[in-house]
Amino acid sequence: MAEKFEGTPEARKKTGFLSQEDYHDVFFGDHEPEDGETSASMSDYIDNLEDVQALNSGSLLKGRIIKITGNEVYVDISHKTEGVIPLGEYQDEEPPKVGDECEVLVVKTDENEGTILLSKNKAKLIKAWDRADEAFQNDGTIKCRIVAKVKGGLSADFNGLKAFVPGSLMSLQQEYDLEKYINQEFDFKIIEFNRRRRNMVLSRKAILEKERKAQVQDVLNRLEPGQVCEGVVKNITDYGAFVSLEGGKIDGLLHKADMSWAHVRDISKVLQVGQAIEVKILNVDRATEKISLGLKQLRLDPWETIDEEFHVGDTVSGCVKNITHFGAFVEIKEGIEGLVHISDMSWTERVRHPKEMLEIDQVVQVKILNIDKDERKVALGMKQVHPDPWTLVREQFHVGQTAKGVVKNLTDFGAFVELVEGVEGLIHISDLSWVGRVKHPSEVVKSGDSIDVKILDMDPENKKISLGLKQVNPDPWEAIEDSHPVGSILEGKVKKLTDFGAFVELKDGIEGLIHISDFSWTERVEKPGDFLEIGQDVRVKVLDINKGDRKISLGLKQLTEEPWATVPQRYKAGQSVTGKVTKLTAFGAFIQLEKGVEGLVHISDFSWTERVNHPSDYVQEGQDVEVKILEINRDDRKISLGLKQVNEDPFTTFEKTYPVGSVTEGEVMSTTDFGAFVKLPGAIEGLVHSSQITDDRNGRPEELVTLGDKIPVKVLEIDKKERRIRLSIKQVKTDAERASYQEYSRKVESQSESSIGDVIDEETRAKLQAAADKKD
């Protein structure tokens, strides 16, 4: 709908949108005559002025050109006064001619001169807006010329008005080449209209869709199922092809299932885009405007006459059309395909995938096994073209028979051997050899080998024969105890090395195991590969035979006398010996006394006096050391050794020299809250408890003694089990005081009391008296 314009006329003039009533105020106003202006007569002037005032500014009039003078075109508008159009308004069109008729807009009137200013272009614009408004209100159309390509679409001209056409609304399909429409005229529908903002958006697509819908409905009304019509393949998809009908007015879908009576796997092999074809109308859905088409329906269905042309048991020629993992589809006639199942491809070969035997488009001979006309299925067989070789198996072979065969195929679980053409039996991997553990059949036989086998079992119905290779010869394990008695010494070859030992092949192919613990009496074997190598010839001793488990235990070290057998006779507990450090651990050091004989010095037996954190603090590997044998365990082959026991326990020495109650000198090594540690003769330590330092109970040990002081101490207690010595400093002083008192007492008894003062002084007397009082 056209909008009502608001605001002052001057403001609307700036926007370019003026209603007819605006033009009087904008283009006409008070006019004062300029100097020198004159008029013919006052009456003429008044008549002209009344004539001019009779016109409404903004009025649309029809006129005729009567004169062209200079830059002005005079137009008769059926009033007393002619109107004037500036000649410049004709610069973009053909020059004006006297007699031409035109529509004009009254732009301005000059009441003083009685003249009227007209505009042909403004009249044209107003009429264009009015026509566009009318078309928008009445859902009509306007004809416009495309003048330029702009961002997002095209710019169009309608009688001087500019309009925008979005690129997506120029045609039914998305357009990418919009420049081809420039300078062409088309009918458009106005979809957005705003006269005040000078905005107009057009659509050609709306008109085309309406036309197309009418055409489609016309075509749909004329088409009926069963009709045959011509079309052109427009587009191909995975599921079919779209065919253009009626000269492109409508499209129909030709589904791939309706292209041929045969199975269509690749549409591009049947149709090409642009190809002209005849199709049959299968269905017309006028509500959804969808048409279903058929191509195969133009020809007779071959399945209708299949029972007349083909019969079960017939051998026919066919072409392989498709191959799957379960079989192959073979076309025996155009539109009729049958399935050759993978199990029906060969009597003699184990087919893992049909591609091993067939290729697409290969021509093969097949036998018809079954026809199901209702389900449109045909079962075919390739192997049935030839006789089944298994029918002769019962006549030629029996269980227990030894026969010759050729190894045809090897698998992880055994070997397939062909006895006669088309008949194969399986040698399971467990039936390849009596001796040794066979990991893969290729260790025993190779493809193409001609071998003797024994028939173990037959199942002709399921086409299976079990064969044995080892059963051709006697089982060597039956007489193993006679051929390889326990204790016998045999020769063999190293076949395999493991973390736990070595497998040795003996005569008759029997394998035995040398456990890693049976490699050597004297050496610690960590890896069998450090001692033996594959292919090495060795002499071994049979240690044990387990006939049920088919195992033989062998030994290398048992070929020589065990060094430990005479150890108890050659070494005694308490004996001091010299050995070499061979290995250090967190818990001690291993000492080799002789080859094959080692003992352990536990970390607790390194020192009498020091706390040992690691054996490496005392000894190094390869070092010769003197040790004392503490204990010999023949059964466990263990010898306990001691380093500290080589020398007498310093506690014992100290106790002999300084028994409890004796006094010795010590050096203060450290102090704690509870006392002081003192180093004694023999590099052992004793503790002076804080209560045994002095009678001063308020003093701390570090305040009473000084590190490094050498002081006399009395031995109060020796605990050899806990390796502790209790000492006292104050007892030394007390004992000295007591000795002085005793000396004093003896002198008192031998001298008179008057002479006592001559013997001791007053200070000594006081100390002696205090000691006596304390004793009491």
Coordinates of N, CA and C in Angstrom, one line a residue, residues 351-461:
V351 N 37.7 -72.6 -1.8 CA 37.5 -71.2 -2.3 C 37.3 -70.3 -1.1
R352 N 38.2 -69.4 -0.9 CA 38.0 -68.4 0.2 C 37.2 -67.3 -0.2
H353 N 37.3 -66.9 -1.5 CA 36.5 -65.8 -2.0 C 36.3 -66.0 -3.5
P354 N 35.1 -65.8 -4.0 CA 34.8 -66.1 -5.4 C 35.7 -65.4 -6.4
K355 N 36.3 -64.3 -5.9 CA 37.3 -63.6 -6.8 C 38.5 -64.4 -7.2
E356 N 38.7 -65.5 -6.4 CA 39.9 -66.4 -6.7 C 39.6 -67.2 -7.9
M357 N 38.3 -67.3 -8.3 CA 38.0 -68.2 -9.4 C 37.3 -67.4 -10.6
L358 N 36.7 -66.2 -10.3 CA 35.9 -65.6 -11.3 C 36.3 -64.1 -11.4
E359 N 35.9 -63.5 -12.6 CA 36.0 -62.1 -12.8 C 34.7 -61.6 -13.4
I360 N 34.5 -60.3 -13.2 CA 33.3 -59.6 -13.8 C 33.4 -59.8 -15.4
D361 N 32.2 -60.1 -16.0 CA 32.1 -60.3 -17.4 C 32.7 -61.6 -18.0
Q362 N 33.1 -62.4 -17.0 CA 33.7 -63.7 -17.5 C 32.5 -64.6 -17.9
V363 N 32.7 -65.4 -18.9 CA 31.6 -66.3 -19.4 C 31.9 -67.7 -18.8
V364 N 30.9 -68.3 -18.1 CA 31.1 -69.6 -17.4 C 30.0 -70.5 -17.8
Q365 N 30.3 -71.8 -17.6 CA 29.3 -72.9 -17.8 C 28.7 -73.2 -16.4
V366 N 27.4 -73.2 -16.3 CA 26.7 -73.4 -15.0 C 25.6 -74.4 -15.2
K367 N 25.3 -75.1 -14.1 CA 24.1 -76.0 -14.1 C 23.0 -75.4 -13.2
I368 N 21.8 -75.4 -13.7 CA 20.6 -74.9 -13.0 C 20.2 -75.9 -11.9
L369 N 20.3 -75.4 -10.6 CA 20.0 -76.3 -9.5 C 18.6 -76.1 -9.0
N370 N 18.1 -74.9 -9.1 CA 16.7 -74.6 -8.7 C 16.2 -73.3 -9.3
I371 N 14.9 -73.3 -9.6 CA 14.2 -72.1 -10.2 C 13.0 -71.8 -9.3
D372 N 13.0 -70.5 -8.7 CA 11.8 -70.1 -7.9 C 11.3 -68.9 -8.7
K373 N 10.2 -69.2 -9.5 CA 9.7 -68.1 -10.3 C 9.0 -67.0 -9.5
D374 N 8.3 -67.4 -8.4 CA 7.6 -66.4 -7.6 C 8.6 -65.5 -6.9
E375 N 9.7 -66.0 -6.4 CA 10.7 -65.2 -5.7 C 11.7 -64.6 -6.7
R376 N 11.6 -65.0 -8.0 CA 12.5 -64.5 -9.1 C 14.0 -64.8 -8.7
K377 N 14.2 -66.1 -8.3 CA 15.5 -66.6 -7.9 C 15.9 -67.8 -8.7
V378 N 17.2 -67.9 -9.1 CA 17.7 -69.1 -9.8 C 19.0 -69.5 -9.0
A379 N 19.1 -70.7 -8.6 CA 20.3 -71.3 -8.0 C 21.1 -72.0 -9.0
L380 N 22.4 -71.6 -9.1 CA 23.3 -72.2 -10.2 C 24.5 -72.8 -9.5
G381 N 25.1 -73.7 -10.2 CA 26.3 -74.4 -9.7 C 27.3 -74.5 -10.8
M382 N 28.6 -74.3 -10.4 CA 29.7 -74.5 -11.4 C 30.3 -75.9 -11.2
K383 N 30.5 -76.3 -10.0 CA 31.1 -77.6 -9.8 C 30.2 -78.8 -10.3
Q384 N 28.9 -78.5 -10.3 CA 28.0 -79.6 -10.7 C 28.0 -79.9 -12.2
V385 N 28.7 -79.0 -12.9 CA 28.9 -79.3 -14.3 C 29.8 -80.5 -14.5
H386 N 30.7 -80.8 -13.5 CA 31.6 -82.0 -13.5 C 31.2 -83.0 -12.5
P387 N 31.6 -84.3 -12.6 CA 31.3 -85.3 -11.6 C 32.0 -85.0 -10.3
D388 N 31.4 -85.4 -9.2 CA 31.9 -85.3 -7.9 C 33.0 -86.3 -7.6
P389 N 34.3 -86.0 -7.5 CA 35.3 -87.0 -7.3 C 35.1 -87.7 -5.9
W390 N 34.4 -87.2 -5.0 CA 34.2 -87.8 -3.7 C 33.4 -89.1 -3.8
T391 N 32.7 -89.3 -4.9 CA 31.9 -90.5 -5.0 C 32.7 -91.7 -5.1
L392 N 34.0 -91.6 -5.5 CA 34.9 -92.7 -5.6 C 35.8 -92.9 -4.4
V393 N 35.7 -92.1 -3.4 CA 36.6 -92.2 -2.2 C 36.4 -93.5 -1.5
R394 N 35.1 -93.9 -1.3 CA 34.9 -95.1 -0.5 C 35.5 -96.4 -1.2
E395 N 35.5 -96.3 -2.5 CA 36.1 -97.4 -3.3 C 37.6 -97.5 -3.3
Q396 N 38.2 -96.3 -3.2 CA 39.7 -96.3 -3.4 C 40.4 -96.3 -2.0
F397 N 39.8 -95.7 -0.9 CA 40.6 -95.6 0.3 C 39.8 -96.1 1.5
H398 N 40.6 -96.5 2.6 CA 40.0 -97.0 3.8 C 40.9 -96.6 5.0
V399 N 40.3 -96.5 6.2 CA 41.0 -96.1 7.4 C 42.1 -97.1 7.6
G400 N 43.3 -96.5 8.0 CA 44.5 -97.3 8.2 C 45.4 -97.5 7.1
Q401 N 44.9 -97.2 5.9 CA 45.7 -97.4 4.7 C 46.7 -96.3 4.6
T402 N 47.9 -96.6 4.0 CA 49.0 -95.7 3.8 C 48.9 -95.3 2.3
A403 N 48.8 -94.0 2.0 CA 48.7 -93.6 0.6 C 49.6 -92.5 0.3
K404 N 49.9 -92.2 -0.9 CA 50.7 -91.1 -1.4 C 49.9 -89.9 -1.7
G405 N 50.4 -88.7 -1.4 CA 49.7 -87.5 -1.7 C 50.7 -86.3 -1.9
V406 N 50.1 -85.2 -2.4 CA 50.9 -84.0 -2.6 C 50.4 -82.9 -1.7
V407 N 51.3 -82.3 -1.0 CA 50.9 -81.2 -0.2 C 50.5 -80.0 -1.0
K408 N 49.2 -79.6 -0.8 CA 48.6 -78.5 -1.7 C 48.6 -77.2 -1.0
N409 N 48.4 -77.2 0.4 CA 48.2 -75.9 1.1 C 48.6 -76.1 2.5
L410 N 49.2 -75.0 3.1 CA 49.6 -75.0 4.5 C 48.8 -74.0 5.2
T411 N 48.4 -74.3 6.4 CA 47.7 -73.3 7.3 C 48.3 -73.4 8.7
D412 N 47.8 -72.5 9.6 CA 48.4 -72.5 10.9 C 48.1 -73.8 11.7
F413 N 47.0 -74.5 11.3 CA 46.6 -75.7 12.0 C 46.9 -77.0 11.3
G414 N 47.5 -77.0 10.1 CA 47.8 -78.2 9.5 C 48.2 -78.1 8.0
A415 N 48.2 -79.2 7.3 CA 48.5 -79.2 5.9 C 47.5 -80.0 5.1
F416 N 47.0 -79.5 4.0 CA 46.1 -80.2 3.1 C 46.9 -81.0 2.1
V417 N 46.5 -82.3 2.0 CA 47.2 -83.2 1.0 C 46.2 -83.7 0.0
E418 N 46.5 -83.6 -1.3 CA 45.7 -84.1 -2.3 C 46.0 -85.6 -2.6
L419 N 45.0 -86.5 -2.3 CA 45.2 -87.9 -2.6 C 45.0 -88.2 -4.0
V420 N 43.9 -87.8 -4.6 CA 43.6 -87.9 -6.0 C 43.0 -86.5 -6.4
E421 N 42.9 -86.2 -7.7 CA 42.4 -84.9 -8.2 C 41.0 -84.7 -7.6
G422 N 40.9 -83.6 -6.9 CA 39.7 -83.2 -6.3 C 39.4 -83.7 -4.9
V423 N 40.3 -84.5 -4.4 CA 40.1 -85.1 -3.0 C 41.3 -84.7 -2.2
E424 N 41.0 -83.9 -1.1 CA 42.1 -83.5 -0.2 C 41.8 -84.0 1.2
G425 N 42.8 -84.3 1.9 CA 42.7 -84.6 3.4 C 43.6 -83.7 4.2
L426 N 43.3 -83.6 5.5 CA 44.0 -82.7 6.3 C 44.9 -83.5 7.3
I427 N 46.2 -83.1 7.3 CA 47.1 -83.5 8.4 C 47.1 -82.5 9.4
H428 N 46.5 -82.8 10.6 CA 46.5 -81.8 11.7 C 47.9 -81.6 12.1
I429 N 48.2 -80.4 12.6 CA 49.6 -80.1 13.1 C 50.1 -81.0 14.1
S430 N 49.2 -81.6 14.9 CA 49.6 -82.5 16.0 C 49.9 -83.9 15.4
D431 N 49.6 -84.1 14.2 CA 49.9 -85.4 13.5 C 51.0 -85.3 12.5
L432 N 51.8 -84.3 12.6 CA 53.0 -84.2 11.7 C 54.2 -84.9 12.2
S433 N 54.4 -84.9 13.6 CA 55.6 -85.5 14.1 C 55.4 -86.0 15.5
W434 N 56.1 -87.2 15.8 CA 56.0 -87.8 17.1 C 56.8 -87.0 18.1
V435 N 57.8 -86.3 17.6 CA 58.8 -85.7 18.5 C 58.8 -84.2 18.2
G436 N 59.1 -83.4 19.2 CA 59.2 -82.0 19.1 C 57.9 -81.3 19.0
R437 N 57.8 -80.0 19.3 CA 56.6 -79.2 19.3 C 56.6 -78.5 17.9
V438 N 55.7 -78.8 17.0 CA 55.7 -78.2 15.7 C 54.8 -76.9 15.8
K439 N 55.4 -75.8 15.6 CA 54.7 -74.5 15.6 C 54.0 -74.2 14.3
H440 N 54.5 -74.6 13.2 CA 53.9 -74.4 11.9 C 54.2 -75.6 11.0
P441 N 53.3 -76.0 10.2 CA 53.5 -77.2 9.3 C 54.7 -77.0 8.4
S442 N 55.1 -75.7 8.1 CA 56.2 -75.5 7.2 C 57.5 -76.0 7.8
E443 N 57.6 -76.3 9.1 CA 58.8 -76.8 9.7 C 59.0 -78.2 9.3
V444 N 57.9 -78.9 8.9 CA 58.0 -80.4 8.5 C 57.8 -80.6 7.1
V445 N 56.9 -79.9 6.4 CA 56.6 -80.2 5.0 C 56.5 -78.9 4.3
K446 N 56.6 -78.9 2.9 CA 56.5 -77.7 2.1 C 55.4 -78.0 1.0
S447 N 54.8 -76.9 0.5 CA 53.8 -77.1 -0.6 C 54.5 -77.7 -1.8
G448 N 53.8 -78.7 -2.3 CA 54.4 -79.4 -3.5 C 55.1 -80.7 -3.1
D449 N 55.4 -80.9 -1.8 CA 56.1 -82.2 -1.4 C 55.2 -83.4 -1.7
S450 N 55.8 -84.5 -2.2 CA 55.1 -85.7 -2.3 C 55.4 -86.6 -1.1
I451 N 54.4 -87.0 -0.3 CA 54.7 -87.6 1.0 C 53.8 -88.8 1.1
D452 N 54.2 -89.8 2.0 CA 53.3 -90.9 2.4 C 52.5 -90.5 3.6
V453 N 51.3 -90.8 3.7 CA 50.4 -90.4 4.8 C 49.5 -91.7 5.1
K454 N 49.1 -91.7 6.4 CA 48.2 -92.7 6.8 C 46.8 -92.1 7.0
I455 N 45.8 -92.9 6.5 CA 44.4 -92.4 6.6 C 43.9 -92.7 8.0
L456 N 43.6 -91.7 8.8 CA 43.1 -91.9 10.1 C 41.6 -91.9 10.3
D457 N 40.9 -91.2 9.4 CA 39.4 -91.1 9.5 C 38.9 -90.6 8.2
M458 N 37.6 -91.1 7.8 CA 37.0 -90.7 6.6 C 35.6 -90.3 6.8
D459 N 35.1 -89.2 6.2 CA 33.7 -88.8 6.3 C 33.3 -88.2 4.9
P460 N 33.0 -89.2 3.9 CA 32.7 -88.8 2.6 C 31.5 -87.9 2.5
E461 N 30.5 -88.0 3.4 CA 29.3 -87.2 3.3 C 29.7 -85.7 3.5

